[in-house]
């Protein structure tokens, strides 16, 4: 969904405003970083984030508009001259710098940098600029239609304009976001010198601004992009998750046949067997956003806090406008019988479990974009009613890997590392690694343990590389065998 409107002659498009607001609850969302603006504005941007205030959680809209490029810092020599001055101490220090004394140089440059920062903050760094006409500048900009009011402040000698508005989290709507974009553009227009625009022409005529979540460029080594192909062993589990992904991606086929896609998946098994990895890989297979909710995010020491948190999590979930996989990691502490006692803590957990069940009942009808996965290390502790009622209609056991599966995990992890790190002239693994032998030797270990075995070898090699300036052999069978023995202790 895209909102679009006209402002001062420009076309503004806001892509998925609901998602931008939902995402801002988790991490700050930066908008308009790459847009270009008319002179004298060099840079502008809008950040939407989340904050706690005494009156409750709010969405914070913060815009910054700068009329100077970021690269006009004073020269180092000029700063030194200012810091050192003409008195005897200054002259002495200058001599030492000239003689190449590293400590004096560091101290003087450090003082210089701090002084420049302080000057900039006080707006004293451009003494020849005409004094800013603060009376003429508004302290508040408001958009009456959306009821949004932003405070305006000026910094760095008037070359930086900041707008800031807060909206209670429960009240925030895409209209607030649109209003903030309008205020930002209004501030940009206000900075233009009078008489600049041709008479009758709107100040932003012909421009187009796209307000969208920018995808953060991914580093090759990131573990975020996990696919089902990277999972070693667990062939039946991977097959089942692929089926679920198909049902999720083809709602029309499901509807035609009156079939219902799974709405909740409970994965259980010992720690380190890949439950979290499988959830990420499923999200990836579906093409869904991944939202992980950890238990501490829910549990709150204040009376009623936990209930509020879980309600808020589901309220947000109803608003997700893109397919989203919600992972409740190690959720046994909440969906289990653990809280069956009569004390206050148990009652709080029971209340949260009650809300969770209630919300799960109609979440999927309310928002077909969402799929929920919960993981637990203690399946026997999980409340049966959650499973019986169809809230978690798929139960998947993720066991510890057997010999063949561990061989498979070694094979996939080694192939992945080589694919990411090897390049012409750099070989990471020696030829003739006996994967089956490694699978046998690592008896009783999980995927997470095998990852640790490899991590230790990588670290040892890197340290050796650093010490010797690159005189290291590739990782050998013996290195891996030693690391397995080492991890066993
Ligand atoms: P769990 O959620 O079951 O505790 P994780 O998914 O956090 O386990 O596993 C930790 C790491 O171990 C994963 O990120 C992955 O790198 C590795 N891992 C675990 N099991 C497997 C597997 N079957 N295949 C490949 N890697 C695995």
XYZ file of C-alpha atoms and ligand atoms in Angstrom:
516
model
C 0.000 0.000 0.000
C 1.355 3.410 -0.917
C 0.031 6.778 0.291
C 0.632 9.602 -2.109
C -0.060 13.301 -1.993
C 1.064 16.631 -3.425
C 2.986 19.215 -1.438
C 4.257 22.578 -2.731
C 4.259 21.153 -6.231
C 6.072 17.927 -5.349
C 4.654 14.418 -5.473
C 5.244 12.484 -2.259
C 4.829 8.723 -2.022
C 4.935 6.872 1.277
C 5.477 3.172 0.730
C 3.858 0.854 3.314
C 3.384 3.504 6.016
C 1.846 0.926 8.391
C 4.924 -1.248 8.121
C 7.239 1.710 8.671
C 5.419 2.499 11.913
C 5.411 -1.132 13.041
C 9.110 -1.543 12.226
C 9.968 1.633 14.140
C 8.808 -0.066 17.316
C 11.676 -2.504 17.019
C 14.453 -0.419 15.450
C 14.710 3.203 14.313
C 13.692 3.569 10.671
C 15.600 6.096 8.588
C 13.769 7.726 5.719
C 14.617 10.084 2.847
C 18.407 9.721 3.336
C 19.071 9.606 -0.374
C 16.585 12.248 -1.481
C 17.824 15.505 -3.003
C 16.442 18.856 -1.988
C 16.565 22.355 -3.496
C 19.309 24.804 -2.471
C 20.391 25.771 0.118
C 19.472 22.402 1.697
C 22.258 19.867 1.319
C 20.939 16.996 3.389
C 17.698 16.097 5.106
C 16.311 13.005 6.686
C 13.556 11.680 8.875
C 13.930 9.051 11.593
C 10.974 7.270 13.151
C 11.713 5.505 16.402
C 10.139 4.402 19.623
C 10.660 5.726 23.147
C 9.292 5.336 26.644
C 7.958 8.448 28.377
C 6.356 8.885 31.799
C 3.005 8.924 29.970
C 3.694 5.672 28.154
C 5.380 4.577 24.944
C 5.506 6.995 22.019
C 6.564 7.091 18.406
C 9.190 9.782 17.873
C 9.414 11.562 14.525
C 12.702 13.427 14.213
C 13.758 15.340 11.122
C 17.089 17.037 10.440
C 17.705 19.505 7.669
C 21.198 20.812 7.048
C 22.361 23.589 4.782
C 26.038 22.626 4.915
C 27.728 19.552 3.584
C 29.404 17.371 6.179
C 32.940 17.964 4.865
C 33.696 21.596 5.680
C 35.526 20.946 8.933
C 38.419 23.326 9.614
C 41.897 22.200 8.589
C 44.058 20.375 11.130
C 46.880 22.908 10.958
C 44.499 25.753 11.569
C 43.091 23.979 14.615
C 46.594 23.355 15.949
C 47.499 27.003 15.549
C 44.402 28.010 17.497
C 44.984 25.473 20.275
C 48.690 26.215 20.686
C 48.560 30.012 20.627
C 51.655 32.215 21.101
C 52.533 31.803 24.758
C 55.737 29.975 25.797
C 53.917 26.683 26.482
C 52.266 26.800 23.073
C 55.573 27.499 21.381
C 57.219 24.611 23.237
C 54.397 22.216 22.310
C 54.539 23.357 18.678
C 58.249 22.557 18.631
C 57.626 19.072 19.986
C 54.937 18.424 17.381
C 57.331 19.609 14.681
C 59.908 17.181 16.083
C 57.380 14.368 15.706
C 56.530 13.749 19.388
C 53.513 11.428 19.076
C 52.078 12.032 22.560
C 52.039 15.814 22.286
C 50.530 15.532 18.822
C 47.746 13.296 20.086
C 46.948 15.554 23.028
C 46.877 18.759 21.008
C 44.801 17.254 18.214
C 42.437 15.755 20.789
C 41.939 19.138 22.436
C 41.438 20.657 18.997
C 38.748 18.168 18.037
C 36.918 18.703 21.313
C 37.137 22.477 20.912
C 35.761 22.352 17.383
C 32.860 20.217 18.535
C 32.137 22.636 21.373
C 32.342 25.644 19.059
C 29.985 24.017 16.595
C 27.537 23.224 19.353
C 27.567 26.808 20.540
C 27.197 28.084 17.009
C 30.465 30.034 17.324
C 32.226 28.376 14.422
C 31.138 30.882 11.800
C 31.732 34.294 13.363
C 31.429 36.067 10.015
C 27.964 34.752 9.218
C 25.138 37.230 9.623
C 23.517 36.613 13.025
C 20.620 34.181 12.697
C 17.281 35.950 12.737
C 15.707 33.824 15.368
C 12.627 36.010 15.760
C 11.669 35.263 12.192
C 11.931 31.534 12.717
C 9.040 29.440 13.977
C 9.507 27.443 17.178
C 6.686 25.096 16.270
C 5.356 23.718 13.006
C 1.975 22.045 13.018
C -0.224 20.056 10.720
C -3.731 20.740 11.907
C -5.413 18.016 9.834
C -3.455 15.214 11.459
C -3.115 17.012 14.792
C 0.667 16.769 14.654
C 2.841 19.404 16.264
C 6.618 19.489 15.901
C 9.039 21.592 17.905
C 11.677 23.306 15.806
C 15.221 23.946 16.984
C 18.263 25.418 15.297
C 21.841 24.364 15.732
C 25.378 24.879 14.423
C 24.939 28.584 13.852
C 21.572 28.118 12.221
C 22.727 25.742 9.513
C 20.926 22.792 11.046
C 17.181 22.656 11.617
C 15.648 19.952 13.747
C 11.987 19.011 13.977
C 10.650 16.674 16.588
C 7.185 15.330 17.293
C 5.895 12.570 19.515
C 2.675 10.597 19.187
C 1.472 8.031 21.752
C 2.123 4.562 20.376
C -1.521 3.535 20.578
C -2.693 6.561 18.616
C -0.114 6.714 15.865
C -1.424 6.393 12.298
C -0.019 6.748 8.781
C -1.539 10.264 8.739
C 0.970 11.324 11.387
C 3.818 10.068 9.247
C 2.463 11.904 6.206
C 2.040 15.056 8.284
C 5.652 14.856 9.499
C 6.896 14.526 5.925
C 4.867 17.633 5.045
C 6.399 19.551 7.955
C 9.881 18.515 6.863
C 9.181 19.732 3.324
C 7.655 22.919 4.746
C 10.910 23.556 6.641
C 12.879 22.924 3.432
C 10.697 25.447 1.599
C 11.081 27.966 4.449
C 14.876 27.795 4.109
C 14.772 28.908 0.491
C 15.771 32.572 0.107
C 12.806 34.808 -0.670
C 12.386 35.676 -4.309
C 14.270 32.567 -5.437
C 11.279 30.794 -6.925
C 9.853 32.121 -10.136
C 6.613 33.935 -9.531
C 3.638 31.616 -9.700
C 5.740 28.478 -9.579
C 5.479 26.249 -6.561
C 8.748 25.903 -4.626
C 9.050 22.124 -5.042
C 7.453 21.922 -8.502
C 8.332 18.797 -10.472
C 10.063 17.000 -7.590
C 9.219 13.494 -6.396
C 9.989 12.159 -2.926
C 9.685 8.478 -2.120
C 9.482 7.697 1.575
C 10.335 4.016 1.991
C 12.155 1.759 4.344
C 15.631 1.425 2.896
C 16.969 -2.077 2.841
C 20.165 -2.262 4.826
C 22.887 -3.698 2.591
C 23.707 -7.186 3.725
C 27.241 -8.303 4.516
C 28.180 -11.571 2.843
C 28.919 -13.291 6.131
C 25.644 -12.389 7.791
C 23.761 -15.234 9.405
C 20.474 -13.424 8.906
C 19.978 -14.827 5.415
C 19.487 -18.409 6.472
C 17.919 -20.820 4.008
C 16.458 -24.288 4.449
C 19.243 -25.584 2.190
C 21.786 -24.744 4.888
C 20.116 -27.021 7.424
C 22.010 -30.280 7.863
C 20.019 -33.476 8.477
C 16.388 -33.024 9.593
C 15.173 -33.888 6.088
C 11.590 -34.576 7.215
C 11.393 -31.295 9.148
C 12.772 -29.302 6.230
C 10.261 -31.017 3.904
C 7.380 -30.113 6.204
C 8.491 -26.475 6.431
C 8.697 -26.262 2.639
C 5.073 -27.484 2.460
C 4.000 -24.867 4.974
C 5.767 -22.179 2.963
C 3.872 -23.262 -0.162
C 0.545 -23.074 1.673
C 1.456 -19.603 2.895
C 2.484 -18.351 -0.521
C -0.676 -19.611 -2.254
C -3.640 -18.439 -0.187
C -5.890 -18.528 -3.278
C -5.345 -22.284 -3.778
C -5.987 -22.860 -0.086
C -9.238 -20.883 -0.297
C -10.392 -22.682 -3.453
C -10.251 -26.023 -1.679
C -11.440 -24.764 1.658
C -8.118 -25.731 3.173
C -6.655 -23.904 6.118
C -2.987 -23.177 6.270
C -1.219 -23.816 9.563
C -1.343 -20.814 11.843
C 0.959 -21.848 14.636
C 3.984 -24.109 14.729
C 5.454 -25.495 17.908
C 9.037 -26.679 17.573
C 10.515 -28.641 20.408
C 13.847 -30.276 21.085
C 17.126 -29.795 22.956
C 18.951 -26.450 22.783
C 21.248 -25.894 19.809
C 19.463 -28.274 17.463
C 18.498 -25.544 15.012
C 14.974 -24.475 16.016
C 15.719 -20.774 15.688
C 17.629 -21.384 12.487
C 14.673 -23.323 11.043
C 12.298 -20.470 11.923
C 14.510 -17.919 10.187
C 14.854 -20.196 7.193
C 11.069 -20.658 7.052
C 10.565 -16.885 7.091
C 13.048 -16.642 4.256
C 11.327 -19.417 2.282
C 7.978 -17.643 2.639
C 9.514 -14.257 1.870
C 8.309 -13.005 5.245
C 9.773 -10.496 7.677
C 11.172 -12.104 10.798
C 10.197 -10.811 14.212
C 11.675 -12.539 17.222
C 10.054 -12.036 20.595
C 12.153 -13.090 23.530
C 10.604 -13.885 26.865
C 12.284 -10.972 28.727
C 10.583 -8.646 26.238
C 7.268 -9.829 27.670
C 7.925 -10.418 31.336
C 7.857 -7.248 33.361
C 8.348 -6.936 37.055
C 5.555 -4.406 37.431
C 2.028 -5.496 38.120
C 0.132 -5.759 34.860
C 3.225 -4.938 32.801
C 3.571 -8.373 31.257
C -0.090 -8.439 30.242
C 0.277 -5.041 28.626
C 3.397 -6.165 26.767
C 1.844 -9.276 25.305
C -1.287 -7.366 24.298
C 0.856 -4.760 22.584
C 2.804 -7.445 20.724
C -0.432 -8.879 19.340
C -1.898 -5.448 18.636
C 1.165 -4.745 16.498
C 0.874 -8.158 14.869
C -2.620 -7.316 13.661
C -1.179 -4.355 11.826
C 1.660 -6.088 9.984
C 1.027 -5.377 6.329
C 3.736 -7.637 4.966
C 3.986 -11.371 5.632
C 5.619 -11.723 9.022
C 6.818 -14.723 10.963
C 6.646 -14.130 14.698
C 8.985 -16.323 16.692
C 8.370 -16.763 20.394
C 11.732 -18.214 21.346
C 12.055 -20.491 24.379
C 8.468 -19.823 25.157
C 8.033 -22.736 27.552
C 8.299 -20.369 30.485
C 5.030 -18.819 29.371
C 2.990 -21.424 27.548
C 3.850 -24.150 29.992
C 2.414 -25.353 33.250
C 5.330 -23.643 34.995
C 3.068 -21.037 36.503
C 0.565 -23.342 38.163
C 1.399 -22.164 41.677
C -0.672 -19.661 43.602
C 1.986 -16.975 44.094
C 1.949 -13.619 42.337
C 4.600 -14.534 39.773
C 2.693 -17.660 38.734
C -0.524 -15.719 38.502
C 1.132 -13.176 36.231
C 2.423 -15.946 33.982
C -1.009 -17.568 33.916
C -2.563 -14.253 32.941
C -0.058 -13.863 30.113
C -0.694 -17.434 28.960
C -4.439 -16.719 28.978
C -4.026 -13.609 26.859
C -1.701 -15.457 24.522
C -4.279 -18.200 23.923
C -7.084 -15.718 23.433
C -5.066 -13.619 20.974
C -3.874 -16.645 19.025
C -7.548 -17.655 18.541
C -8.349 -14.991 16.055
C -5.012 -13.472 15.066
C -4.795 -15.419 11.835
C -8.348 -14.531 10.802
C -7.667 -10.918 11.717
C -4.372 -10.814 9.827
C -3.532 -13.571 7.357
C -0.047 -12.052 6.955
C 1.101 -13.534 10.240
C 2.449 -16.964 11.078
C 3.512 -17.797 14.625
C 6.294 -20.161 15.674
C 7.032 -21.009 19.296
C 10.056 -22.992 20.369
C 10.615 -24.900 23.565
C 13.173 -27.201 25.080
C 10.545 -28.845 27.295
C 7.634 -30.165 25.199
C 6.161 -32.134 28.081
C 5.680 -28.901 29.975
C 3.653 -27.215 27.265
C 0.025 -26.734 28.037
C -2.009 -29.274 26.055
C -4.889 -26.894 25.501
C -2.706 -24.786 23.236
C -2.212 -27.698 20.905
C -5.644 -29.281 21.156
C -7.500 -26.088 20.351
C -5.750 -25.782 17.021
C -3.776 -22.713 18.011
C -0.582 -24.602 17.347
C -1.713 -27.006 14.696
C 1.749 -28.199 13.691
C 4.059 -29.799 16.215
C 7.574 -30.494 15.040
C 10.192 -32.443 16.929
C 13.763 -31.254 16.333
C 16.000 -33.967 17.785
C 19.746 -34.066 18.301
C 21.459 -35.061 15.050
C 22.608 -38.661 14.483
C 25.952 -39.625 12.859
C 24.726 -39.077 9.304
C 23.094 -35.754 10.184
C 26.249 -34.477 11.884
C 28.278 -35.442 8.821
C 25.768 -33.471 6.769
C 26.012 -30.465 9.126
C 29.836 -30.485 8.880
C 29.579 -30.735 5.088
C 27.164 -27.808 4.779
C 28.915 -25.551 7.273
C 32.334 -26.132 5.708
C 30.965 -25.560 2.206
C 29.268 -22.360 3.352
C 32.433 -21.012 5.026
C 34.522 -21.821 1.975
C 31.978 -20.167 -0.319
C 31.979 -16.976 1.739
C 35.688 -16.650 2.581
C 37.779 -18.464 -0.015
C 39.138 -16.416 -2.888
C 41.933 -16.764 -5.417
C 45.128 -17.240 -3.404
C 43.322 -18.057 -0.157
C 42.255 -21.608 0.677
C 40.416 -22.047 3.944
C 40.133 -25.852 4.114
C 42.734 -28.420 3.108
C 41.825 -31.172 0.650
C 40.812 -34.575 1.952
C 38.662 -33.591 4.936
C 36.938 -36.807 6.065
C 33.436 -35.600 6.872
C 32.088 -39.019 7.908
C 34.915 -39.373 10.434
C 34.065 -35.936 11.879
C 30.393 -36.944 12.046
C 31.329 -40.056 14.038
C 33.763 -38.289 16.362
C 31.275 -35.557 17.261
C 28.824 -38.043 18.735
C 26.259 -36.373 21.019
C 26.951 -32.872 19.713
C 24.322 -30.525 18.280
C 24.542 -28.229 15.273
C 25.365 -25.375 17.629
C 28.276 -27.410 19.069
C 29.614 -28.127 15.580
C 29.421 -24.429 14.777
C 31.497 -23.800 17.915
C 34.063 -26.452 16.877
C 34.540 -24.570 13.605
C 34.527 -21.146 15.229
C 37.423 -22.117 17.487
C 39.492 -23.400 14.589
C 38.770 -20.235 12.578
C 39.845 -18.076 15.507
C 43.054 -20.044 16.111
C 43.974 -19.765 12.421
C 43.212 -16.052 12.309
C 45.389 -15.408 15.371
C 48.217 -17.409 13.871
C 47.784 -15.465 10.619
C 47.973 -12.174 12.525
C 51.112 -13.233 14.391
C 52.991 -14.605 11.416
C 51.814 -12.262 8.689
C 49.948 -14.911 6.738
C 52.080 -18.010 7.250
C 49.226 -20.407 8.012
C 48.169 -23.717 6.519
C 44.542 -24.297 5.598
C 42.309 -25.967 8.185
C 43.101 -29.691 8.188
C 41.395 -32.845 9.392
C 43.754 -32.875 12.394
C 42.769 -29.297 13.314
C 39.094 -30.243 13.293
C 39.603 -33.473 15.225
C 41.593 -31.571 17.856
C 38.887 -28.931 18.130
C 36.181 -31.568 18.664
C 38.265 -33.132 21.452
C 38.900 -29.665 22.872
C 35.191 -28.811 23.027
C 34.474 -32.054 24.848
C 36.980 -30.795 27.447
P 18.000 -23.732 18.957
O 17.089 -22.629 18.552
O 17.419 -25.081 18.711
O 18.563 -23.603 20.322
P 19.776 -22.570 17.026
O 18.941 -22.514 15.816
O 19.931 -21.327 17.805
O 19.270 -23.723 17.981
O 21.216 -23.149 16.626
C 22.388 -22.398 16.773
C 23.238 -22.481 15.521
O 23.684 -23.808 15.307
C 22.482 -22.136 14.269
O 22.537 -20.764 14.012
C 23.230 -22.912 13.205
O 24.346 -22.194 12.760
C 23.719 -24.120 13.934
N 22.869 -25.297 13.690
C 22.099 -25.937 14.593
N 21.496 -27.009 14.025
C 21.879 -27.021 12.735
C 21.598 -27.895 11.620
N 20.791 -28.942 11.729
N 22.167 -27.606 10.422
C 22.998 -26.542 10.307
N 23.301 -25.720 11.302
C 22.770 -25.945 12.514
